[in-house]
Amino acid sequence: MKAFNAAYLLIFSAVLLGCQAIQGFDERVGSAPKKTVVLDGLRSPWSLAFIDEYTVLITEKEGGLVLADLQTGRVQPIRGLPDDLVADVRVETNSDNGGLFDLVLHPSFPKSPWLYLSYAAQSTEGRTTKVVRAKLSGTSLFEIETLLVAKPYTKGEFFHYGGGLVFGQDDRLYITVGERIFNETSNPAVPIAQDPLDRRGKIYRLNADGSVPSDNPDFGDGAAEGLYAIGIRAAQGLTLHPQTGEVWFSEHGSRQGDEINRLIAGANYGWPIVTDGGYRDADYVPPQRSAENYEPPVWSWKQTVAPTGLTFYYGSAFPDWRGDLLVAGLSRGNLWRLNFVDDEIVSVEELFVNDRVRSRKVAVSPSGVLYLLTDTLIRVADDGSLEFSGKPSGQLIRIDNHQTEKAK
């Protein structure tokens, strides 16, 4: 009787959640993740890049770049950041999405001592997404070079800058840029994300020096330089599959419709013409679908997740997670594991359901140790709602396999 009840409960739960995995349920043995705080007091951290196993650069959304020693806990500020960086994103509105975003190192670092930064840039014309590179020497940046400016600069728009960065196995730099509007009805007749002449709402591919690769897809006369894919709303996370060489990205929907996508050259991901979710403006009617093929997501959630930094896991602490995609999420403090079998997502698990904290980035060190960046400027209340904490804060957390530790 007990076995029958248990089976019935699993079937009922799967149907109720629309084939989403049961939260917190892991069908495979050997995974008991445990959090350990490594660094505290970070100012809304956004991304990180490992120089070596214990030396890491961390971007802070509030406008700081720091160098941290994970063995001693020492944190040093990096000087020489761009002058046009929106350094204090809370000046005008608590919901401002601006600030300092992603960070990646040159594929040949430190032989080529370049690091690459994305951020919200400001001028007299307004704000936009910008990508630069600079040389790192000690704790200072030198020789800053601009690689991409997602014009136009606009005023009064504090959302969806994008800013995801990753180097592919081809040593090309991939960049996400959000459409940077809040309401769908603010779109022109040709939606921003669908217009190849508009630099917003796109994904770019550049050479390491900022030039455009000759084998980029052709989007027609007048298309934005470096354009690689269109139809993007608010993609922040980019990651490289270390075995297949594919680039994957996370995408924020408007009302639900959060996605995980495989990046394909020349693809149109459909926003706002097609979405698995709804629209912020209930009365918004998107343009009629054209004959063009829109690339569907590999995975989308039924609930709001707000997915951000993601990584494929190939460490040793969690052998049963190898090859799976780990995704951090801001809404309600999510951390997800998407279980891949033969290049297909077969189940999804939500981790740390009893210890929620807004998660900005999940990453793996050179030796395979798993880390998580949190941003607690906005906290998750007991009822699941979000509340403003009043000051930027966050942590770098190491995730260990507690079960493996106990067995030692």
XYZ file of C-alpha atoms in Angstrom:
408
model
C 0.000 0.000 0.000
C 2.836 2.380 0.851
C 4.526 1.627 -2.478
C 1.266 2.346 -4.326
C 0.795 5.656 -2.509
C 4.345 6.744 -3.261
C 4.002 5.919 -6.953
C 0.673 7.752 -7.165
C 2.188 10.813 -5.486
C 5.051 10.977 -7.994
C 2.717 10.665 -10.984
C 0.314 13.277 -9.632
C 3.134 15.732 -8.871
C 4.642 15.412 -12.342
C 1.292 16.143 -13.982
C 0.602 19.054 -11.639
C 3.915 20.711 -12.432
C 3.513 20.276 -16.191
C 6.369 17.765 -16.434
C 8.677 20.008 -14.402
C 10.864 17.965 -12.027
C 9.702 17.700 -8.420
C 11.515 20.451 -6.538
C 14.344 19.142 -4.395
C 13.963 15.529 -5.677
C 17.089 13.811 -6.966
C 16.527 10.427 -8.555
C 20.228 9.567 -8.473
C 22.254 8.633 -5.411
C 25.367 10.440 -4.228
C 24.527 14.159 -4.309
C 24.189 16.000 -1.021
C 25.252 19.590 -1.813
C 26.342 21.825 1.064
C 27.105 25.551 1.055
C 30.203 27.125 2.598
C 30.656 30.914 2.546
C 34.096 31.800 1.164
C 33.723 35.585 0.790
C 31.175 37.907 2.391
C 30.358 41.591 2.075
C 30.524 41.789 -1.720
C 28.561 44.650 -3.325
C 25.977 42.842 -5.452
C 28.468 40.556 -7.262
C 27.634 39.746 -10.885
C 30.401 37.566 -12.314
C 33.816 36.053 -11.655
C 36.875 34.814 -13.520
C 39.532 32.486 -12.099
C 43.147 33.514 -12.636
C 44.139 30.291 -10.886
C 42.507 27.918 -8.415
C 42.557 30.370 -5.492
C 42.837 33.771 -7.203
C 39.655 35.193 -8.660
C 38.428 38.462 -10.153
C 34.860 39.427 -9.201
C 32.703 42.140 -10.739
C 30.322 43.979 -8.429
C 27.170 45.347 -10.006
C 27.494 48.477 -7.884
C 30.564 49.467 -9.839
C 33.537 47.617 -8.379
C 36.049 45.077 -9.625
C 37.977 43.181 -6.955
C 40.804 40.652 -6.808
C 40.236 37.991 -4.138
C 42.458 35.350 -2.557
C 40.180 32.430 -1.687
C 42.693 30.972 0.776
C 43.229 34.083 2.902
C 39.985 35.928 2.172
C 41.882 39.072 1.189
C 39.984 41.303 -1.241
C 41.694 44.128 -3.174
C 39.969 46.707 -5.391
C 41.084 47.007 -9.010
C 41.752 50.580 -10.148
C 41.270 52.101 -13.580
C 37.683 51.151 -14.447
C 36.050 53.034 -17.361
C 34.963 56.594 -16.581
C 31.523 56.152 -18.163
C 30.518 53.219 -15.946
C 27.169 53.638 -14.160
C 28.793 53.034 -10.801
C 25.906 53.550 -8.375
C 22.863 51.935 -9.913
C 20.511 52.905 -7.064
C 20.724 56.666 -7.560
C 17.636 57.016 -9.742
C 15.585 53.905 -9.028
C 15.898 50.794 -6.850
C 14.976 48.658 -9.846
C 17.783 49.939 -12.071
C 19.451 47.025 -13.855
C 22.599 49.014 -14.675
C 26.117 48.679 -13.296
C 29.154 46.481 -13.941
C 28.268 43.099 -15.435
C 30.297 40.233 -16.835
C 34.012 39.520 -16.905
C 36.092 37.072 -18.961
C 39.824 36.619 -19.492
C 41.592 36.366 -22.841
C 41.912 32.679 -23.870
C 45.725 33.038 -23.636
C 45.732 34.888 -20.300
C 48.155 35.777 -18.700
C 50.392 35.635 -21.789
C 47.860 38.025 -23.318
C 46.934 40.018 -20.191
C 43.570 41.250 -21.497
C 40.363 41.077 -19.522
C 36.954 41.878 -20.974
C 34.162 43.755 -19.187
C 30.539 44.540 -19.980
C 28.662 47.317 -18.217
C 25.982 49.993 -18.400
C 27.644 53.092 -19.880
C 26.327 56.628 -19.521
C 26.703 59.797 -21.577
C 24.775 63.039 -22.042
C 22.506 61.072 -24.412
C 21.548 58.454 -21.814
C 22.709 54.877 -21.188
C 23.495 51.732 -23.110
C 25.373 48.416 -22.933
C 29.088 48.635 -23.579
C 31.937 46.105 -23.814
C 35.604 46.994 -23.357
C 38.879 45.208 -22.845
C 41.836 46.328 -20.739
C 45.212 44.996 -19.680
C 45.564 43.904 -16.071
C 48.813 44.665 -14.236
C 48.814 44.027 -10.512
C 45.650 45.699 -9.244
C 45.226 48.226 -12.070
C 43.715 48.324 -15.544
C 45.531 49.953 -18.469
C 44.981 50.544 -22.178
C 41.184 50.348 -22.178
C 39.774 49.655 -25.651
C 36.106 49.840 -26.646
C 34.841 46.762 -28.505
C 31.086 47.308 -28.673
C 28.610 50.113 -27.912
C 24.980 49.028 -28.259
C 23.642 52.340 -29.538
C 21.356 54.165 -29.281
C 21.959 55.658 -25.862
C 18.516 56.139 -24.291
C 17.139 57.957 -21.265
C 14.701 56.667 -18.689
C 15.283 52.986 -19.501
C 16.959 51.039 -16.689
C 16.276 47.480 -17.772
C 17.556 44.527 -19.787
C 21.087 45.558 -20.636
C 22.183 41.948 -21.133
C 25.956 41.932 -20.761
C 26.764 38.207 -20.908
C 30.280 37.342 -22.149
C 32.035 34.102 -23.050
C 34.917 33.023 -25.259
C 34.136 30.082 -27.514
C 36.470 27.263 -28.469
C 37.034 29.294 -31.627
C 38.591 32.045 -29.442
C 35.792 34.397 -30.508
C 34.026 36.611 -27.966
C 30.246 36.161 -27.674
C 28.167 38.999 -26.188
C 24.511 39.341 -25.211
C 22.721 42.703 -25.426
C 19.185 43.143 -24.094
C 16.428 45.094 -25.837
C 16.460 47.603 -22.929
C 12.758 48.401 -22.698
C 10.343 47.409 -19.944
C 6.943 47.381 -21.681
C 6.306 45.543 -24.931
C 4.109 48.417 -26.165
C 7.231 50.632 -26.208
C 8.415 48.728 -29.286
C 8.339 50.438 -32.684
C 6.471 48.863 -35.629
C 9.462 46.595 -36.225
C 10.283 45.388 -32.704
C 13.749 46.293 -31.448
C 14.867 42.679 -31.058
C 13.735 41.857 -34.619
C 15.415 44.796 -36.342
C 18.949 43.879 -37.526
C 19.762 47.593 -37.863
C 19.165 48.150 -34.126
C 22.007 46.967 -31.911
C 19.706 46.089 -28.998
C 18.142 42.677 -28.390
C 20.927 40.733 -30.097
C 23.891 38.380 -29.622
C 27.283 39.326 -31.105
C 30.442 37.457 -32.065
C 33.736 39.330 -32.274
C 37.417 38.560 -32.557
C 39.442 39.083 -29.400
C 40.566 42.518 -30.656
C 36.989 43.626 -31.382
C 37.076 43.117 -35.148
C 34.316 41.152 -36.871
C 35.027 37.550 -37.938
C 34.706 36.993 -41.671
C 32.514 33.911 -41.149
C 29.784 35.673 -39.140
C 26.254 35.274 -40.570
C 24.962 37.898 -42.996
C 21.871 39.794 -41.796
C 21.662 42.075 -44.821
C 22.603 45.639 -45.724
C 22.989 48.000 -42.780
C 22.898 45.232 -40.162
C 24.764 45.877 -36.913
C 28.437 44.881 -37.139
C 29.281 41.615 -35.421
C 25.670 40.411 -35.338
C 25.339 36.676 -34.710
C 21.699 36.086 -33.584
C 18.555 38.190 -33.113
C 15.206 38.067 -31.285
C 16.659 38.448 -27.771
C 14.791 40.062 -24.877
C 17.044 39.980 -21.818
C 19.765 37.328 -22.014
C 22.436 37.629 -19.301
C 24.102 34.238 -18.923
C 26.452 32.736 -21.522
C 28.471 29.557 -21.157
C 30.599 27.201 -23.241
C 30.043 23.458 -23.318
C 33.607 22.218 -22.765
C 33.114 19.011 -24.773
C 30.861 19.933 -27.686
C 32.115 23.518 -28.061
C 28.526 24.800 -28.209
C 27.605 28.144 -26.640
C 24.456 28.184 -24.486
C 22.580 31.115 -22.951
C 19.840 31.891 -20.448
C 16.991 34.248 -21.312
C 14.538 36.202 -19.137
C 10.933 36.075 -20.282
C 8.460 38.869 -19.595
C 5.713 36.963 -17.753
C 7.151 33.487 -17.278
C 8.753 32.180 -20.466
C 12.286 32.028 -18.993
C 14.467 29.982 -21.323
C 17.643 28.002 -21.883
C 18.901 28.158 -25.472
C 21.615 26.697 -27.644
C 23.286 29.464 -29.680
C 23.067 28.927 -33.435
C 24.645 31.206 -36.040
C 22.076 33.394 -37.754
C 19.181 32.208 -35.589
C 16.127 34.287 -34.678
C 14.936 33.459 -31.158
C 11.608 35.097 -31.798
C 11.092 37.779 -29.158
C 8.567 39.397 -28.975
C 6.733 37.640 -31.814
C 6.920 34.242 -30.126
C 7.350 33.375 -26.444
C 6.549 30.456 -24.142
C 5.281 32.996 -21.599
C 3.097 36.080 -21.714
C 3.593 39.823 -22.020
C 3.971 42.489 -19.358
C 1.372 44.515 -21.257
C -1.752 42.359 -21.274
C -3.131 44.151 -24.330
C 0.072 43.888 -26.389
C -0.414 42.263 -29.782
C 2.912 41.312 -31.429
C 3.414 41.612 -35.181
C 2.079 38.717 -37.210
C 4.470 35.810 -37.592
C 6.427 35.807 -40.801
C 7.482 32.736 -42.755
C 10.813 32.837 -40.924
C 11.760 29.898 -38.726
C 12.108 30.931 -35.087
C 14.513 28.934 -32.948
C 12.593 27.387 -30.007
C 14.162 27.142 -26.545
C 15.780 23.886 -25.484
C 14.065 24.348 -22.123
C 11.581 26.808 -20.636
C 10.070 26.994 -17.178
C 6.368 27.238 -16.301
C 7.183 29.535 -13.377
C 9.339 32.662 -13.143
C 12.994 31.770 -12.539
C 14.916 34.844 -13.795
C 17.891 32.707 -14.948
C 21.314 34.342 -15.041
C 24.858 32.892 -14.945
C 25.108 29.211 -15.912
C 27.750 26.536 -16.430
C 28.152 22.932 -17.515
C 29.497 20.816 -14.676
C 32.449 18.474 -15.141
C 33.915 18.423 -11.622
C 34.604 15.401 -9.434
C 32.629 16.244 -6.272
C 29.294 15.355 -7.905
C 29.995 12.483 -10.347
C 26.285 12.027 -11.116
C 26.064 15.672 -12.234
C 28.767 15.423 -14.882
C 27.559 16.878 -18.171
C 24.582 18.608 -16.537
C 23.799 22.307 -16.844
C 23.661 24.346 -13.623
C 21.683 27.592 -13.752
C 21.503 30.367 -11.160
C 18.257 32.310 -10.823
C 17.251 35.554 -9.128
C 13.571 34.859 -8.535
C 13.010 33.353 -5.070
C 16.659 32.321 -4.922
C 16.901 29.548 -7.499
C 19.685 27.129 -8.325
C 18.758 24.540 -10.933
C 20.326 21.380 -12.326
C 19.238 20.384 -15.827
C 20.041 16.698 -16.269
C 21.305 15.840 -19.752
C 21.243 12.351 -21.245
C 22.444 11.989 -24.848
C 22.201 15.748 -25.487
C 18.620 15.904 -24.199
C 17.268 17.376 -20.959
C 15.446 14.504 -19.255
C 14.827 15.970 -15.794
C 15.196 19.201 -13.862
C 16.023 19.572 -10.163
C 15.816 22.681 -8.023
C 18.565 22.733 -5.378
C 18.599 24.319 -1.908
C 14.824 24.748 -1.740
C 15.131 25.133 2.046
C 17.947 27.679 1.851
C 16.970 30.162 -0.819
C 19.131 33.146 -1.719
C 19.100 35.230 -4.899
C 21.707 33.616 -7.120
C 23.528 35.558 -9.814
C 26.219 33.227 -11.150
C 27.312 29.608 -10.845
C 30.843 28.767 -11.973
C 33.509 26.069 -11.782
C 37.154 26.618 -10.792
C 40.066 25.280 -12.895
C 40.151 22.082 -10.777
C 36.369 21.602 -10.940
C 35.232 23.108 -7.614
C 31.717 24.547 -7.784
C 31.019 28.146 -6.688
C 27.944 30.352 -6.464
C 27.669 34.160 -6.394
C 24.681 35.616 -4.539
C 23.156 39.107 -4.650
C 21.103 39.916 -1.570
C 20.328 43.550 -2.294
C 16.858 42.131 -2.858
C 15.909 39.369 -0.420
C 13.413 36.554 -0.629
C 10.745 36.951 2.074
C 9.145 33.977 3.855
C 6.113 34.185 1.575
C 8.293 34.063 -1.534
C 7.959 37.766 -2.348
C 10.967 40.017 -2.942
C 11.939 42.886 -0.654
C 14.636 45.570 -0.957
C 17.304 45.075 1.738
C 18.531 48.678 1.619
C 22.187 48.044 0.807
C 24.153 46.066 -1.789
C 25.488 42.789 -0.452
C 26.344 39.285 -1.537
C 28.613 36.290 -1.054
C 30.852 33.861 -2.866
C 29.790 30.369 -1.791
C 31.543 27.053 -2.371
C 29.280 24.049 -2.984
C 30.651 20.740 -1.709
C 29.234 17.225 -1.700
C 28.417 16.703 1.966
C 27.732 13.006 1.442
C 31.185 12.479 -0.049
C 32.768 14.441 2.831
C 31.057 12.237 5.421
C 32.279 9.111 3.651
C 35.943 10.167 3.881
